[in-house]
Structure formats: structure tokens, C-alpha cells
XYZ file of C-alpha atoms in Angstrom:
437
model
C 9.660 21.197 -14.696
C 6.825 21.906 -12.264
C 3.542 19.992 -12.083
C 0.563 21.981 -10.830
C -2.427 20.125 -9.364
C -5.550 21.860 -10.666
C -8.138 19.427 -9.331
C -8.812 15.905 -8.157
C -11.802 13.621 -7.593
C -13.299 12.535 -4.297
C -14.265 9.136 -5.731
C -12.054 6.084 -5.362
C -11.260 3.494 -8.015
C -11.843 -0.243 -7.893
C -8.790 -0.638 -5.660
C -7.270 -3.267 -7.933
C -5.420 -3.529 -11.204
C -7.453 -2.550 -14.250
C -8.324 1.147 -14.044
C -7.958 2.640 -17.534
C -6.236 5.718 -18.949
C -8.425 8.864 -18.916
C -9.808 10.510 -22.052
C -10.639 14.232 -22.220
C -13.357 15.541 -24.553
C -14.993 18.915 -25.154
C -17.819 20.397 -27.199
C -16.125 21.925 -30.254
C -13.227 23.036 -28.070
C -15.365 25.524 -26.153
C -14.085 26.659 -22.751
C -15.793 25.049 -19.773
C -17.168 22.066 -21.735
C -14.355 19.617 -20.957
C -15.152 16.152 -19.583
C -12.711 13.584 -18.182
C -13.755 9.978 -18.961
C -12.286 6.869 -17.350
C -13.143 3.178 -17.173
C -13.141 1.307 -13.881
C -13.510 -2.514 -13.762
C -15.977 -2.162 -10.888
C -17.848 1.029 -11.735
C -17.779 0.932 -15.540
C -17.458 4.342 -17.196
C -17.004 7.398 -14.980
C -17.026 11.058 -15.972
C -16.123 14.375 -14.334
C -16.264 18.011 -15.384
C -12.768 19.386 -16.029
C -13.637 22.634 -14.234
C -12.916 22.017 -10.520
C -15.009 23.386 -7.682
C -12.664 24.309 -4.823
C -10.095 21.920 -6.248
C -12.547 19.014 -6.656
C -13.605 17.638 -10.054
C -17.378 17.287 -10.004
C -18.761 13.870 -11.077
C -21.279 13.752 -13.913
C -24.314 11.520 -13.476
C -24.371 8.671 -15.988
C -26.028 5.237 -15.650
C -23.746 2.304 -14.998
C -23.146 0.434 -18.235
C -21.224 -2.688 -19.102
C -18.581 -3.407 -21.669
C -15.702 -1.977 -19.638
C -12.794 -4.362 -19.190
C -9.350 -3.941 -17.640
C -7.180 -1.048 -18.842
C -9.757 0.035 -21.416
C -9.715 3.658 -22.568
C -12.930 5.363 -23.731
C -12.547 6.276 -27.411
C -15.124 8.633 -28.903
C -13.554 9.954 -32.090
C -16.065 12.603 -33.090
C -19.170 10.612 -32.238
C -20.705 8.403 -29.526
C -19.124 5.691 -27.385
C -21.039 2.394 -27.696
C -21.109 -0.252 -24.955
C -22.604 -3.719 -24.479
C -22.991 -5.987 -21.484
C -25.056 -8.624 -19.729
C -27.251 -7.932 -16.721
C -28.556 -10.167 -13.974
C -30.792 -9.619 -10.973
C -30.361 -11.307 -7.588
C -32.459 -14.471 -7.586
C -31.953 -15.021 -11.312
C -29.343 -16.306 -13.751
C -27.948 -15.204 -17.093
C -26.400 -17.504 -19.724
C -23.853 -16.537 -22.364
C -21.362 -18.272 -24.672
C -17.696 -17.472 -25.200
C -16.423 -18.275 -28.683
C -12.741 -19.242 -28.733
C -10.426 -19.630 -31.727
C -7.144 -21.548 -31.562
C -4.411 -19.306 -33.002
C -1.938 -22.206 -32.880
C -2.240 -25.971 -32.695
C -3.458 -27.083 -29.241
C -2.580 -30.555 -27.992
C -5.066 -30.508 -25.092
C -7.354 -28.195 -23.125
C -6.572 -29.034 -19.497
C -9.349 -27.088 -17.802
C -10.759 -23.751 -16.625
C -10.911 -21.763 -13.386
C -12.995 -18.689 -12.598
C -12.332 -16.029 -9.947
C -15.938 -15.404 -8.846
C -17.996 -18.442 -7.884
C -21.187 -16.734 -9.108
C -19.840 -17.233 -12.648
C -20.097 -20.938 -13.404
C -18.332 -22.989 -16.092
C -17.814 -26.721 -16.566
C -14.640 -28.409 -17.787
C -16.867 -31.028 -19.412
C -17.944 -28.392 -21.952
C -14.405 -28.157 -23.338
C -13.582 -30.138 -26.491
C -11.394 -33.199 -25.993
C -8.416 -34.066 -28.124
C -6.334 -31.829 -30.342
C -7.328 -28.527 -31.924
C -5.935 -27.278 -35.197
C -4.958 -23.653 -35.721
C -8.092 -21.721 -36.689
C -10.503 -24.211 -35.090
C -13.239 -22.654 -32.903
C -15.296 -23.857 -29.928
C -17.859 -22.392 -27.526
C -17.758 -22.230 -23.711
C -21.141 -21.837 -21.954
C -20.973 -19.491 -18.934
C -23.755 -19.039 -16.388
C -23.915 -16.025 -14.099
C -25.902 -17.570 -11.273
C -27.463 -15.209 -8.720
C -30.357 -17.508 -7.780
C -29.100 -17.931 -4.198
C -28.036 -14.334 -3.603
C -29.673 -11.241 -2.210
C -28.919 -7.540 -2.336
C -27.007 -6.276 0.699
C -25.639 -2.897 1.771
C -23.044 -4.631 3.953
C -19.442 -3.638 3.217
C -18.297 -7.121 4.218
C -20.921 -9.045 2.311
C -20.705 -12.815 2.376
C -20.903 -15.171 -0.588
C -24.692 -14.986 -0.654
C -24.916 -11.192 -0.777
C -24.179 -8.842 -3.669
C -24.367 -5.133 -4.396
C -25.615 -3.493 -7.611
C -23.028 -2.388 -10.139
C -20.470 -3.609 -12.631
C -18.744 -6.884 -11.722
C -15.821 -8.513 -13.508
C -13.755 -11.634 -12.912
C -11.137 -13.615 -14.860
C -11.852 -16.953 -16.517
C -8.511 -18.735 -17.028
C -8.112 -21.496 -19.638
C -5.095 -23.823 -19.277
C -3.692 -25.574 -22.354
C -0.986 -27.922 -23.580
C 0.303 -26.259 -26.731
C 1.427 -27.978 -29.886
C 3.823 -25.102 -30.619
C 6.571 -24.006 -28.234
C 7.002 -20.423 -27.100
C 3.359 -19.571 -26.341
C 1.669 -19.143 -22.980
C -0.271 -22.089 -21.601
C -2.582 -19.928 -19.487
C -5.109 -17.599 -21.146
C -7.222 -15.193 -19.024
C -10.598 -14.057 -20.361
C -12.518 -11.195 -18.702
C -16.109 -11.918 -17.683
C -18.227 -8.927 -16.744
C -21.805 -7.911 -16.208
C -24.086 -5.550 -14.315
C -25.756 -6.631 -11.082
C -29.160 -4.965 -10.921
C -31.372 -4.448 -7.881
C -35.103 -4.384 -8.584
C -35.529 -2.404 -5.354
C -34.015 1.022 -4.532
C -30.405 0.829 -3.363
C -28.463 3.534 -1.503
C -24.837 4.229 -2.385
C -22.511 6.757 -0.691
C -19.138 7.566 -2.234
C -16.465 7.855 -0.992
C -17.018 5.996 2.304
C -14.644 8.361 4.126
C -14.082 12.106 3.770
C -10.774 13.323 5.194
C -10.806 17.115 5.166
C -7.496 18.851 4.520
C -5.676 19.599 7.781
C -6.014 23.174 9.041
C -3.171 25.115 10.647
C -4.415 27.763 13.069
C -2.756 31.073 13.815
C -1.402 31.831 10.343
C -2.450 35.273 9.109
C -4.483 35.235 5.920
C -5.133 31.476 5.898
C -8.708 30.164 5.905
C -9.814 28.092 8.865
C -12.442 26.288 6.787
C -11.865 23.491 4.296
C -14.347 21.777 1.985
C -14.969 18.375 0.402
C -17.772 16.563 -1.417
C -19.412 13.147 -1.490
C -22.199 11.693 -3.605
C -25.523 10.079 -2.729
C -26.819 7.718 -5.416
C -29.685 5.349 -6.089
C -28.241 2.355 -7.942
C -31.487 0.383 -7.783
C -34.373 0.129 -10.254
C -37.022 1.730 -8.025
C -37.374 5.240 -6.589
C -35.369 5.789 -3.398
C -36.633 8.109 -0.642
C -34.514 9.895 1.985
C -35.988 9.082 5.405
C -33.570 10.652 7.900
C -29.951 11.450 8.849
C -28.163 10.892 12.138
C -24.579 11.042 13.361
C -22.537 9.658 16.225
C -19.067 10.154 17.670
C -18.938 6.583 18.985
C -17.926 3.277 17.462
C -20.870 2.475 15.196
C -20.661 -1.225 16.072
C -21.259 -0.384 19.746
C -24.955 -0.992 20.589
C -24.725 1.742 23.245
C -23.521 4.376 20.756
C -25.314 7.708 21.164
C -26.908 8.983 17.948
C -27.971 12.574 17.232
C -30.436 13.638 14.562
C -28.755 15.811 11.940
C -30.097 19.359 12.290
C -30.956 21.711 9.439
C -30.758 25.394 10.380
C -33.050 28.108 9.030
C -30.430 29.106 6.431
C -30.481 25.562 5.006
C -27.144 24.462 6.485
C -26.978 20.992 8.014
C -25.038 20.282 11.231
C -23.379 16.873 10.759
C -21.244 16.870 13.897
C -18.949 19.246 15.731
C -17.479 21.638 13.163
C -18.817 19.660 10.171
C -21.527 21.135 7.947
C -23.319 20.700 4.623
C -25.018 23.376 2.563
C -26.965 21.118 0.202
C -27.639 17.752 1.814
C -30.879 16.426 0.239
C -33.811 17.239 2.489
C -35.787 14.520 4.220
C -38.439 13.198 1.854
C -36.350 13.791 -1.284
C -36.901 11.128 -3.954
C -34.040 9.734 -6.047
C -35.079 8.200 -9.348
C -33.263 5.205 -10.836
C -29.528 5.887 -11.390
C -29.858 9.423 -9.981
C -26.859 10.791 -8.087
C -26.338 14.059 -6.218
C -23.041 15.644 -5.183
C -23.137 16.965 -1.602
C -20.896 19.846 -0.493
C -19.483 19.629 3.033
C -17.205 21.887 5.070
C -15.092 21.645 8.194
C -14.311 24.467 10.635
C -12.422 23.645 13.882
C -14.778 25.529 16.188
C -13.206 24.026 19.339
C -9.616 24.818 18.377
C -6.876 22.279 17.801
C -7.486 18.546 17.779
C -9.057 15.704 15.810
C -12.697 16.001 14.745
C -14.645 12.944 13.615
C -18.275 12.006 13.115
C -20.055 9.043 11.533
C -23.035 10.102 9.423
C -25.821 7.588 8.730
C -28.248 8.114 5.855
C -31.571 6.272 6.212
C -33.558 5.452 3.054
C -36.038 2.894 1.782
C -33.078 1.523 -0.197
C -31.035 0.710 2.882
C -28.898 2.624 5.359
C -25.292 3.636 4.776
C -22.491 5.215 6.816
C -19.939 7.787 5.776
C -17.022 8.850 7.969
C -16.261 12.585 8.231
C -12.942 13.583 9.769
C -10.769 16.680 10.023
C -7.985 18.038 12.186
C -6.582 21.374 13.294
C -3.234 22.246 14.817
C -1.003 25.225 15.463
C 1.884 26.151 13.188
C 5.252 24.386 13.548
C 7.864 26.200 15.655
C 11.568 25.452 15.157
C 14.034 25.628 18.031
C 17.734 25.438 17.078
C 20.433 24.235 19.462
C 24.069 23.084 19.550
C 25.505 20.214 21.554
C 27.996 21.688 24.047
C 31.092 20.210 25.636
C 29.135 19.129 28.744
C 26.856 16.939 26.569
C 24.067 19.417 27.037
C 22.327 21.633 24.536
C 22.595 25.388 24.038
C 19.435 26.944 22.602
C 20.420 29.515 19.970
C 16.959 30.005 18.455
C 16.834 33.701 19.301
C 20.389 34.423 18.135
C 20.509 36.515 14.983
C 23.518 34.530 13.686
C 23.789 31.246 15.632
C 27.477 30.378 16.046
C 29.316 27.326 17.352
C 33.047 27.575 18.129
C 34.953 24.280 17.886
C 37.950 25.909 19.578
C 41.533 24.934 18.770
C 41.949 21.549 17.055
C 45.360 20.137 16.109
C 46.007 19.278 12.462
C 45.196 15.638 11.804
C 42.672 15.520 14.642
C 38.913 15.975 14.589
C 36.193 17.527 16.705
C 32.518 16.646 16.348
C 29.380 18.417 17.498
C 25.683 18.224 16.690
C 23.191 20.805 15.521
C 19.587 20.085 16.430
C 16.162 21.317 15.344
C 13.214 20.634 17.630
C 9.581 21.224 16.706
C 7.876 23.076 19.543
C 4.741 23.771 17.489
C 1.558 21.837 16.894
C 1.972 20.580 13.323
C 4.613 18.898 11.194
C 7.769 20.887 10.426
C 9.403 20.211 7.058
C 12.971 21.024 6.012
C 12.580 22.523 2.543
C 16.265 23.259 1.853
C 19.457 21.827 3.320
C 22.924 23.029 2.303
C 25.472 21.610 4.740
C 29.123 22.745 4.770
C 31.820 20.667 3.061
C 35.575 20.524 3.339
C 37.565 20.481 6.577
C 34.387 21.730 8.280
C 31.599 19.489 7.041
C 28.427 17.559 7.793
C 29.297 13.959 8.604
C 26.085 12.437 7.171
C 24.678 15.064 4.757
C 22.403 12.650 2.922
C 20.518 11.344 5.941
C 20.657 14.011 8.666
C 18.630 17.238 8.350
C 18.114 16.460 4.680
C 15.653 18.158 2.350
C 12.016 17.013 2.687
C 12.734 15.560 6.141
C 9.805 16.120 8.497
C 9.815 16.620 12.253
C 6.661 15.839 14.184
C 5.475 18.052 17.077
C 7.544 17.448 20.205
C 10.327 15.669 18.295
C 13.846 16.684 17.284
C 16.244 15.922 14.447
C 20.032 16.237 14.576
C 23.038 16.440 12.289
C 26.684 15.703 13.121
C 29.189 18.367 12.077
C 32.919 17.508 12.058
C 35.983 19.777 12.020
C 39.130 18.040 10.660
C 41.895 20.581 9.967
C 44.822 19.414 7.849
C 47.084 22.406 8.505
C 47.801 24.833 11.344
C 47.537 27.537 12.421
C 44.428 28.653 10.512
C 40.933 29.896 11.331
C 38.112 28.073 9.502
C 34.452 29.023 9.278
C 31.490 27.892 7.174
C 27.681 27.987 7.164
C 25.033 25.290 7.552
C 21.993 26.628 5.683
C 18.562 25.241 6.595
C 15.144 26.442 5.475
C 11.970 25.011 6.978
C 8.250 25.535 7.252
């Protein structure tokens, strides 16, 4: 069977275990109304239109909500999806209780650990002594953000947080009165960190445009991608400016250039990198508002690597996004045979490349090599490999010039071919079929 990729998202998941299975809904089955829903332990519920734009599923703007735990799947039935959660602001705390029920007899509760130090529990709150099956108890949990502050730093320290959904495991360790049951029970704690001020979010942090191969008739030399600008704070966010640099952004001597908007509305975000709908300077983003930004890459200087770091300046902080693309020439395959002088004979231009092993006595063997070198500017891939078999055969058919093998520009790959006749006199011939692109 063949799987066809219709579209994909530009957003990234939490980067850890817990992302749920998607759900697809529509409005009465009408074409073009499909929505893909997914839960993410960091970003709560996400949604995208099922109709891709240039191969990219467009995100739908929804406020971050709580209630999403690991591996959860949104379930609507034929109605709404309801969620609940706790919220806390930096500088404040939120208190909740977890109600636990013993499903079996418990000899002792040994203690608790929590993954995020902002969530605080005390072993002294646990009941002492034995618990009977069916007995319940409460665990007080405090989400303490009194000594934290909002930060846009990607490598935030313990005292800095970012708005959004946060989850962490609370693990309870027990001594059981019944054998065969786990002695370690994880409980998911989650909540929504809220910033009272505006807060800038850019997603994804890096855009890698699809590589472009130049010199191929009929192929576009422009590729596109999208990213989103969001205000995840509780106050209006204002766009102040944009600038980009080609230097290391941590270098204090980095040279920055103001992003330029041309008369046709297109923004220049660096060499060969453009945007048609970047929000204009002065644009206001209300609470939870998000805008998808279309970008494009055209290798105006020919082959090579293109990269720029775009900085967005707002009253809700400043954020960087990396924009990178590359262009190269098409792969070019050169075919050669290893000759008796340990050199190589280039047979690329031969209509039917032929290697003659010459006379070989029965019971003896003669070995040569066939080589493919990539003289082009992009990766060459072997799409089909059908080596000969029998008295004239490839010595290592599974590992040399095999299907899906790639050859980087300036590199070569080889295969050993052996001739081992078992009778004489006889003339033997066979073909080594290779397809590549």
C-alpha cells in the first residue's frame, strides 16, 4: 500500500511522552469543515483545519485551557468538549486537594515525590498506619509561584516561568497488603500559568524551508512555510518593530538590520527570505490572539545555505525565530569500473557500459568493483538496485549500492562483483541494474 502525505503542521509538540491521539470532526460532514484536534501536555488542546495551504495544516486560534493530561484524546460525540483546570499567576499560589481511594489494602504510605518543585506536597499530610480497601484520604497540593516571574528566556531558571499549560507527575509510594500490585502510583498534576501582562510567543522557533534543487526544468525555485505570532498574556500586546541578523545572536557585536516592508506589502526578512503578511508595526494582539504568518524562500544568490535570525519586538517581550533554507544543483552520477591496473575507467557516457572479466578457469574467481560517484550539488539516491546472481554475482548485495542508499556530493559508493565459473569453456554475461535520482 502507498501512504500519501496531504499536509502537516509547522507546530511542534511538547517534546516528551504524552501527546494524544488526534480526533477529526466536521460540521455535518460538509466538505472543507474538517478540524483535527489533539491534546498536548504542554499546550493543552490544539486544532488545525484539515484543508492544507501549500501542504501546511493551518492552526485554529483557541484559548489555552486545562484538563488535558497525558495521552488524552478529545472526545466530542455530537456536542461540546468540556474542560476544567486550575490557574495561577506568577507571584501567587493556588491550593487544591487530591482525593485518593485505596482499591486494595495498604500496609503503609511511604511518601510522595513531585517532578516540578513549584508544586508542593508534604509527606506529613499522608495518613499513618494501614488503609482498608475502599478507604479514602485527601492530599493537599500547593502550586506556589510566589517567588517566580514571567520570562521569555528559552533557558529559564527555577525562578522564571512562561505562560501556558504545565503538568508534572506526583508519585505516591506504598507498601501493599496484597501481592501483585504496583507500589508506585503516578498522579498527573496540571494547571495553566497566566501572565497578567502581554506575552509574546513565536512558534515554531525554527523554520527550515524545504531544500531547493536548481536547474531542473519545471520545478519551482521558491518554497513556503508558516509560523505563528501569539499573545499568551492577559493584556493587549503591541508590535513595536522587527529586525534580523546573520550573526550569532549572542554576539554583542552582531549587526542588526531593520526588516523592510516594500510598497507591495512584502517584508524582506533576510537574503532570499520574505513574508507577505507579517503583522505591521503598531498592530495590537488581544488576549489569546494568534496570527499565522506566511513566509517564502527564494535562493536569489544561487546555491548555498541561507540563514537569518528574525527578532520580533513587542511590549510583551522580544523573541527570536530562525529562518533557514538551502539551494543546490541536481545530483550527477558518474559510473566507473575498477580496471586491472587498480585504476578506474569512466563509462558514464557509454550507451551500454560493459566490463569484461576475461578468461577465468573453472573453480577460480575474479573480482572487480563498479562505482557511482556524485558529481552534482545535491544528494543522489539509489531508488532501485537489482544486482546479478549466479556465477556472475554481487558479492555484498545487501550492503553495497543497495536501494535507498544515498551518496553525498563529491562522494562515491562501490559494489564488488565476482565471477566464479564452475565449468569451462563457456561465455557468461549478466546485468547490474541501478536506478537513481
